[in-house]
Amino acid sequence: MQDKPFLLSGRNTIIHKVRKLDLLILNGDDYPPVLVTHKGLKEYTGPVPDNKRDAKLLDMELIDVTLGEIFSDEKVLIFVQTINGKEYKVDYSKIGTPQFITVHQDSLF
């Protein structure tokens, strides 16, 4: 079994750990997907792969936060730490505003 390209920390933090795979975060049907790359985060506007196999072909890992092995339910606030050392805050209560995805903390290293 292969290691996952991310780690979970606490109840709402995802840590991206494999540069060659982007993460596509899904958070229920009402929220837009978020793409995590080694450079940062952005709202994903492309077609969402139907399954994990299709995502792998696009060099992505699907993360559905509502699944039991992730966080088990929809989240209004998710923190994502990227490979470049920044931690981002995804605030789903602010979709459509500049505060939807913001830098929460810069790395000290």
N, CA, C and O of each residue as an XYZ file, in Angstrom:
436
protein
N       0.835     -1.184      0.000
C       0.000      0.000      0.000
C       0.880      1.248      0.000
O       1.861      1.339      0.739
N       0.507      2.196     -0.841
C       1.283      3.414     -0.988
C       0.849      4.460      0.034
O      -0.329      4.560      0.376
N       1.818      5.235      0.513
C       1.490      6.330      1.431
C       0.623      7.365      0.737
O       0.731      7.569     -0.473
N      -0.235      8.012      1.505
C      -1.066      9.089      0.968
C      -0.215     10.343      0.809
O       0.735     10.548      1.564
N      -0.551     11.187     -0.173
C       0.237     12.407     -0.388
C      -0.146     13.546      0.553
O       0.155     14.709      0.286
N      -0.811     13.203      1.653
C      -1.204     14.221      2.619
C      -1.296     13.596      4.000
O      -1.397     12.377      4.144
N      -1.260     14.448      5.009
C      -1.470     14.043      6.395
C      -2.644     14.833      6.943
O      -2.945     15.925      6.462
N      -3.302     14.283      7.944
C      -4.363     14.997      8.638
C      -3.851     15.384     10.012
O      -3.137     14.620     10.661
N      -4.221     16.577     10.446
C      -3.809     17.042     11.756
C      -5.011     17.693     12.422
O      -5.631     18.598     11.864
N      -5.324     17.234     13.590
C      -6.464     17.794     14.305
C      -7.776     17.492     13.607
O      -7.916     16.476     12.927
N      -8.738     18.392     13.785
C     -10.068     18.153     13.247
C     -10.338     18.880     11.941
O     -11.398     18.698     11.342
N      -9.377     19.717     11.480
C      -9.641     20.425     10.237
C      -8.384     20.900      9.509
O      -8.423     21.921      8.822
N      -7.279     20.182      9.648
C      -6.043     20.587      8.984
C      -5.538     19.465      8.078
O      -5.474     18.302      8.477
N      -5.184     19.843      6.853
C      -4.618     18.924      5.869
C      -3.216     19.413      5.543
O      -3.013     20.603      5.300
N      -2.244     18.502      5.537
C      -0.854     18.844      5.236
C      -0.467     18.146      3.935
O      -0.449     16.917      3.858
N      -0.158     18.947      2.913
C       0.259     18.429      1.608
C       1.715     18.013      1.705
O       2.546     18.786      2.182
N       2.043     16.792      1.258
C       3.419     16.339      1.448
C       4.104     15.765      0.212
O       5.281     15.413      0.292
N       3.414     15.655     -0.937
C       4.037     15.102     -2.139
C       3.910     16.109     -3.277
O       2.814     16.376     -3.768
N       5.030     16.654     -3.680
C       5.046     17.739     -4.667
C       4.413     17.354     -6.005
O       3.734     18.174     -6.622
N       4.626     16.122     -6.458
C       4.165     15.762     -7.807
C       2.659     15.501     -7.901
O       2.125     15.383     -9.005
N       1.972     15.409     -6.769
C       0.516     15.218     -6.786
C      -0.177     16.424     -6.162
O       0.125     16.810     -5.032
N      -1.106     17.015     -6.906
C      -1.941     18.076     -6.356
C      -3.071     17.436     -5.557
O      -3.433     16.285     -5.799
N      -3.620     18.173     -4.620
C      -4.766     17.697     -3.844
C      -6.010     18.436     -4.320
O      -5.984     19.652     -4.505
N      -7.092     17.702     -4.516
C      -8.369     18.314     -4.855
C      -9.309     18.054     -3.683
O      -9.760     16.930     -3.468
N      -9.595     19.120     -2.926
C     -10.398     18.992     -1.712
C     -11.867     19.212     -2.039
O     -12.255     20.256     -2.563
N     -12.670     18.211     -1.721
C     -14.120     18.285     -1.886
C     -14.746     18.395     -0.508
O     -14.329     17.708      0.425
N     -15.746     19.258     -0.378
C     -16.372     19.505      0.920
C     -17.890     19.551      0.731
O     -18.505     20.612      0.836
N     -18.478     18.398      0.453
C     -19.918     18.337      0.244
C     -20.310     18.856     -1.130
O     -19.455     19.259     -1.919
N     -21.609     18.844     -1.411
C     -22.112     19.235     -2.728
C     -22.308     20.736     -2.879
O     -22.359     21.233     -4.004
N     -22.418     21.471     -1.782
C     -22.740     22.892     -1.856
C     -21.519     23.800     -1.924
O     -21.654     24.992     -2.197
N     -20.335     23.256     -1.681
C     -19.123     24.067     -1.651
C     -18.251     23.772     -2.872
O     -18.208     22.631     -3.334
N     -17.554     24.786     -3.404
C     -16.674     24.552     -4.557
C     -15.424     23.775     -4.147
O     -14.953     23.902     -3.016
N     -14.889     22.970     -5.067
C     -13.638     22.262     -4.780
C     -12.468     23.236     -4.712
O     -12.496     24.307     -5.318
N     -11.440     22.846     -3.964
C     -10.232     23.658     -3.814
C      -9.043     22.815     -4.266
O      -8.889     21.665     -3.856
N      -8.201     23.408     -5.121
C      -7.015     22.732     -5.621
C      -5.802     23.183     -4.818
O      -5.561     24.379     -4.654
N      -5.041     22.209     -4.320
C      -3.819     22.478     -3.561
C      -2.637     22.025     -4.413
O      -2.530     20.850     -4.766
N      -1.745     22.972     -4.741
C      -0.529     22.635     -5.467
C       0.661     22.928     -4.555
O       0.491     23.394     -3.429
N       1.864     22.651     -5.052
C       3.050     22.965     -4.245
C       3.262     24.471     -4.124
O       4.060     24.919     -3.301
N       2.551     25.258     -4.942
C       2.700     26.714     -4.908
C       1.625     27.423     -4.089
O       1.821     28.570     -3.688
N       0.501     26.770     -3.833
C      -0.566     27.429     -3.099
C      -1.924     26.792     -3.351
O      -2.015     25.653     -3.810
N      -2.985     27.548     -3.044
C      -4.361     27.070     -3.173
C      -5.156     27.995     -4.073
O      -4.865     29.186     -4.185
N      -6.174     27.419     -4.719
C      -7.117     28.218     -5.492
C      -8.409     27.424     -5.642
O      -8.430     26.200     -5.514
N      -9.476     28.153     -5.916
C     -10.748     27.501     -6.188
C     -10.605     26.755     -7.514
O     -10.085     27.298     -8.489
N     -11.070     25.513     -7.539
C     -10.949     24.670     -8.726
C     -12.202     24.815     -9.575
O     -13.314     24.618     -9.084
N     -12.029     25.160    -10.846
C     -13.175     25.385    -11.725
C     -13.296     24.339    -12.824
O     -14.256     24.370    -13.594
N     -12.357     23.423    -12.912
C     -12.393     22.392    -13.936
C     -13.352     21.271    -13.569
O     -13.986     21.298    -12.514
N     -13.450     20.288    -14.452
C     -14.311     19.140    -14.153
C     -13.721     18.295    -13.018
O     -12.528     17.993    -13.010
N     -14.558     17.926    -12.081
C     -14.117     17.102    -10.955
C     -14.061     15.639    -11.416
O     -15.043     15.121    -11.948
N     -12.924     14.976    -11.214
C     -12.831     13.569    -11.596
C     -13.897     12.729    -10.874
O     -14.256     13.005     -9.730
N     -14.388     11.705    -11.569
C     -15.446     10.865    -11.016
C     -14.969      9.982     -9.874
O     -15.754      9.638     -8.990
N     -13.691      9.609     -9.882
C     -13.182      8.713     -8.852
C     -11.687      8.950     -8.662
O     -11.072      9.735     -9.384
N     -11.119      8.265     -7.687
C      -9.700      8.454     -7.358
C      -8.789      8.016     -8.499
O      -7.727      8.601     -8.714
N      -9.206      6.988     -9.225
C      -8.402      6.508    -10.351
C      -8.295      7.582    -11.440
O      -7.208      7.839    -11.958
N      -9.425      8.203    -11.781
C      -9.413      9.278    -12.778
C      -8.592     10.469    -12.290
O      -7.914     11.123    -13.082
N      -8.651     10.748    -11.005
C      -7.870     11.842    -10.435
C      -6.372     11.560    -10.561
O      -5.598     12.462    -10.879
N      -5.965     10.332    -10.316
C      -4.546      9.959    -10.423
C      -4.022     10.203    -11.833
O      -2.869     10.596    -12.010
N      -4.870      9.971    -12.841
C      -4.461     10.216    -14.225
C      -4.187     11.696    -14.481
O      -3.429     12.042    -15.387
N      -4.796     12.559    -13.691
C      -4.587     14.005    -13.783
C      -3.540     14.500    -12.778
O      -3.393     15.705    -12.569
N      -2.816     13.563    -12.160
C      -1.818     13.869    -11.129
C      -2.437     14.594     -9.943
O      -1.875     15.554     -9.416
N      -3.625     14.108     -9.528
C      -4.334     14.666     -8.377
C      -4.701     13.556     -7.413
O      -4.799     12.385     -7.782
N      -4.898     13.954     -6.174
C      -5.455     13.065     -5.157
C      -6.752     13.697     -4.688
O      -6.758     14.840     -4.230
N      -7.855     12.961     -4.799
C      -9.148     13.452     -4.320
C      -9.223     13.302     -2.811
O      -8.916     12.238     -2.272
N      -9.627     14.356     -2.135
C      -9.842     14.310     -0.691
C     -11.258     14.801     -0.432
O     -11.537     15.992     -0.564
N     -12.136     13.906     -0.069
C     -13.510     14.272      0.285
C     -13.578     14.344      1.803
O     -13.563     13.316      2.479
N     -13.653     15.561      2.338
C     -13.593     15.735      3.790
C     -14.801     15.138      4.502
O     -14.765     14.959      5.719
N     -15.867     14.826      3.770
C     -17.064     14.264      4.406
C     -16.940     12.765      4.655
O     -17.785     12.184      5.336
N     -15.903     12.132      4.115
C     -15.724     10.690      4.329
C     -15.197     10.409      5.735
O     -14.517     11.241      6.335
N     -15.519      9.235      6.242
C     -15.128      8.838      7.594
C     -13.637      8.816      7.826
O     -13.186      9.133      8.926
N     -12.846      8.448      6.812
C     -11.402      8.384      7.019
C     -10.733      9.756      6.982
O      -9.541      9.872      7.266
N     -11.489     10.790      6.635
C     -10.943     12.149      6.642
C     -11.511     12.889      7.861
O     -10.997     12.713      8.965
N     -12.548     13.703      7.694
C     -13.105     14.448      8.831
C     -14.543     14.061      9.163
O     -15.073     14.521     10.174
N     -15.181     13.244      8.357
C     -16.527     12.681      8.590
C     -17.690     13.621      8.324
O     -18.830     13.158      8.273
N     -17.463     14.912      8.152
C     -18.579     15.811      7.849
C     -18.061     17.070      7.172
O     -16.857     17.322      7.143
N     -18.988     17.862      6.625
C     -18.617     19.110      5.979
C     -17.995     20.056      7.002
O     -18.363     20.053      8.177
N     -17.064     20.849      6.540
C     -16.391     21.820      7.394
C     -16.609     23.226      6.833
O     -16.608     23.423      5.618
N     -16.792     24.184      7.712
C     -16.890     25.577      7.288
C     -15.487     26.181      7.196
O     -15.257     27.114      6.427
N     -14.564     25.652      7.972
C     -13.201     26.161      8.013
C     -12.217     24.998      7.915
O     -12.281     24.045      8.692
N     -11.307     25.093      6.945
C     -10.256     24.081      6.773
C      -8.928     24.806      6.650
O      -8.831     25.831      5.975
N      -7.911     24.273      7.301
C      -6.553     24.792      7.178
C      -5.748     23.815      6.332
O      -5.862     22.601      6.500
N      -4.931     24.349      5.421
C      -4.111     23.514      4.546
C      -2.683     24.030      4.581
O      -2.420     25.194      4.280
N      -1.769     23.148      4.952
C      -0.344     23.490      4.940
C       0.247     22.944      3.654
O       0.108     21.758      3.353
N       0.910     23.817      2.890
C       1.469     23.412      1.612
C       2.953     23.102      1.735
O       3.583     23.385      2.754
N       3.489     22.521      0.688
C       4.897     22.141      0.672
C       5.807     23.358      0.775
O       6.911     23.262      1.310
N       5.349     24.511      0.265
C       6.188     25.710      0.317
C       6.221     26.341      1.712
O       6.811     27.406      1.894
N       5.594     25.694      2.694
C       5.689     26.141      4.077
C       4.624     27.113      4.525
O       4.666     27.585      5.661
N       3.667     27.427      3.666
C       2.604     28.340      4.067
C       1.390     27.550      4.539
O       1.127     26.440      4.075
N       0.669     28.145      5.461
C      -0.588     27.556      5.903
C      -1.716     28.478      5.440
O      -1.711     29.680      5.705
N      -2.676     27.883      4.744
C      -3.799     28.632      4.201
C      -5.061     28.323      4.983
O      -5.226     27.233      5.530
N      -5.944     29.305      5.021
C      -7.246     29.130      5.645
C      -8.282     29.176      4.533
O      -8.333     30.130      3.756
N      -9.117     28.122      4.464
C     -10.218     28.070      3.514
C     -11.492     28.250      4.336
O     -11.881     27.368      5.102
N     -12.132     29.403      4.165
C     -13.332     29.736      4.934
C     -14.539     29.672      4.001
O     -14.805     30.606      3.244
N     -15.260     28.561      4.068
C     -16.377     28.334      3.159
C     -17.557     29.264      3.415
O     -18.476     29.319      2.597
N     -17.559     29.989      4.515
C     -18.618     30.973      4.743
C     -18.354     32.250      3.939
O     -19.199     33.145      3.901
N     -17.180     32.334      3.296
C     -16.808     33.533      2.545
C     -16.557     33.244      1.070
O     -15.737     33.906      0.432
N     -17.268     32.250      0.529
C     -17.138     31.910     -0.891
C     -17.502     33.136     -1.728
O     -18.471     33.837     -1.436
N     -16.713     33.382     -2.768
C     -16.975     34.510     -3.651
C     -16.345     35.813     -3.205
O     -16.515     36.842     -3.859
N     -15.614     35.782     -2.091
C     -14.929     36.983     -1.605
C     -13.427     36.709     -1.574
O     -13.007     35.554     -1.653
N     -12.613     37.763     -1.459
C     -11.161     37.556     -1.347
C     -10.765     36.801     -0.069
O      -9.647     36.292      0.015
N     -11.646     36.721      0.910
C     -11.345     36.020      2.159
C     -11.647     34.525      2.102
O     -11.449     33.825      3.094
N     -12.124     34.018      0.959
C     -12.419     32.587      0.833
C     -11.162     31.755      1.080
O     -11.186     30.817      1.877
N     -10.067     32.093      0.403
C      -8.778     31.407      0.604
C      -7.744     32.477      0.932
O      -7.459     33.351      0.113
N      -7.186     32.401      2.137
C      -6.194     33.385      2.554
C      -4.988     32.682      3.192
O      -5.090     31.548      3.661
N      -3.848     33.376      3.197
C      -2.680     32.848      3.901
C      -2.938     33.048      5.386
O      -3.222     34.155      5.842
N      -2.833     31.955      6.130
C      -3.053     32.019      7.573
C      -1.737     32.270      8.308
O      -1.662     33.105      9.209
N      -0.698     31.529      7.904
C       0.624     31.690      8.524
C       1.707     31.419      7.479
O       1.582     30.516      6.652
N       2.752     32.206      7.533
C       3.943     31.937      6.724
C       4.916     31.105      7.556
O       4.992     31.243      8.777
N       5.641     30.260      6.883
C       6.624     29.417      7.563
C       7.764     30.265      8.118
O       8.105     31.313      7.568
N       8.331     29.800      9.195
C       9.470     30.488      9.786
C      10.799     29.941      9.295
O      11.856     30.476      9.631
N      10.750     28.866      8.493
C      12.021     28.306      7.998
C      12.309     28.704      6.588
O      13.337     28.314      6.034
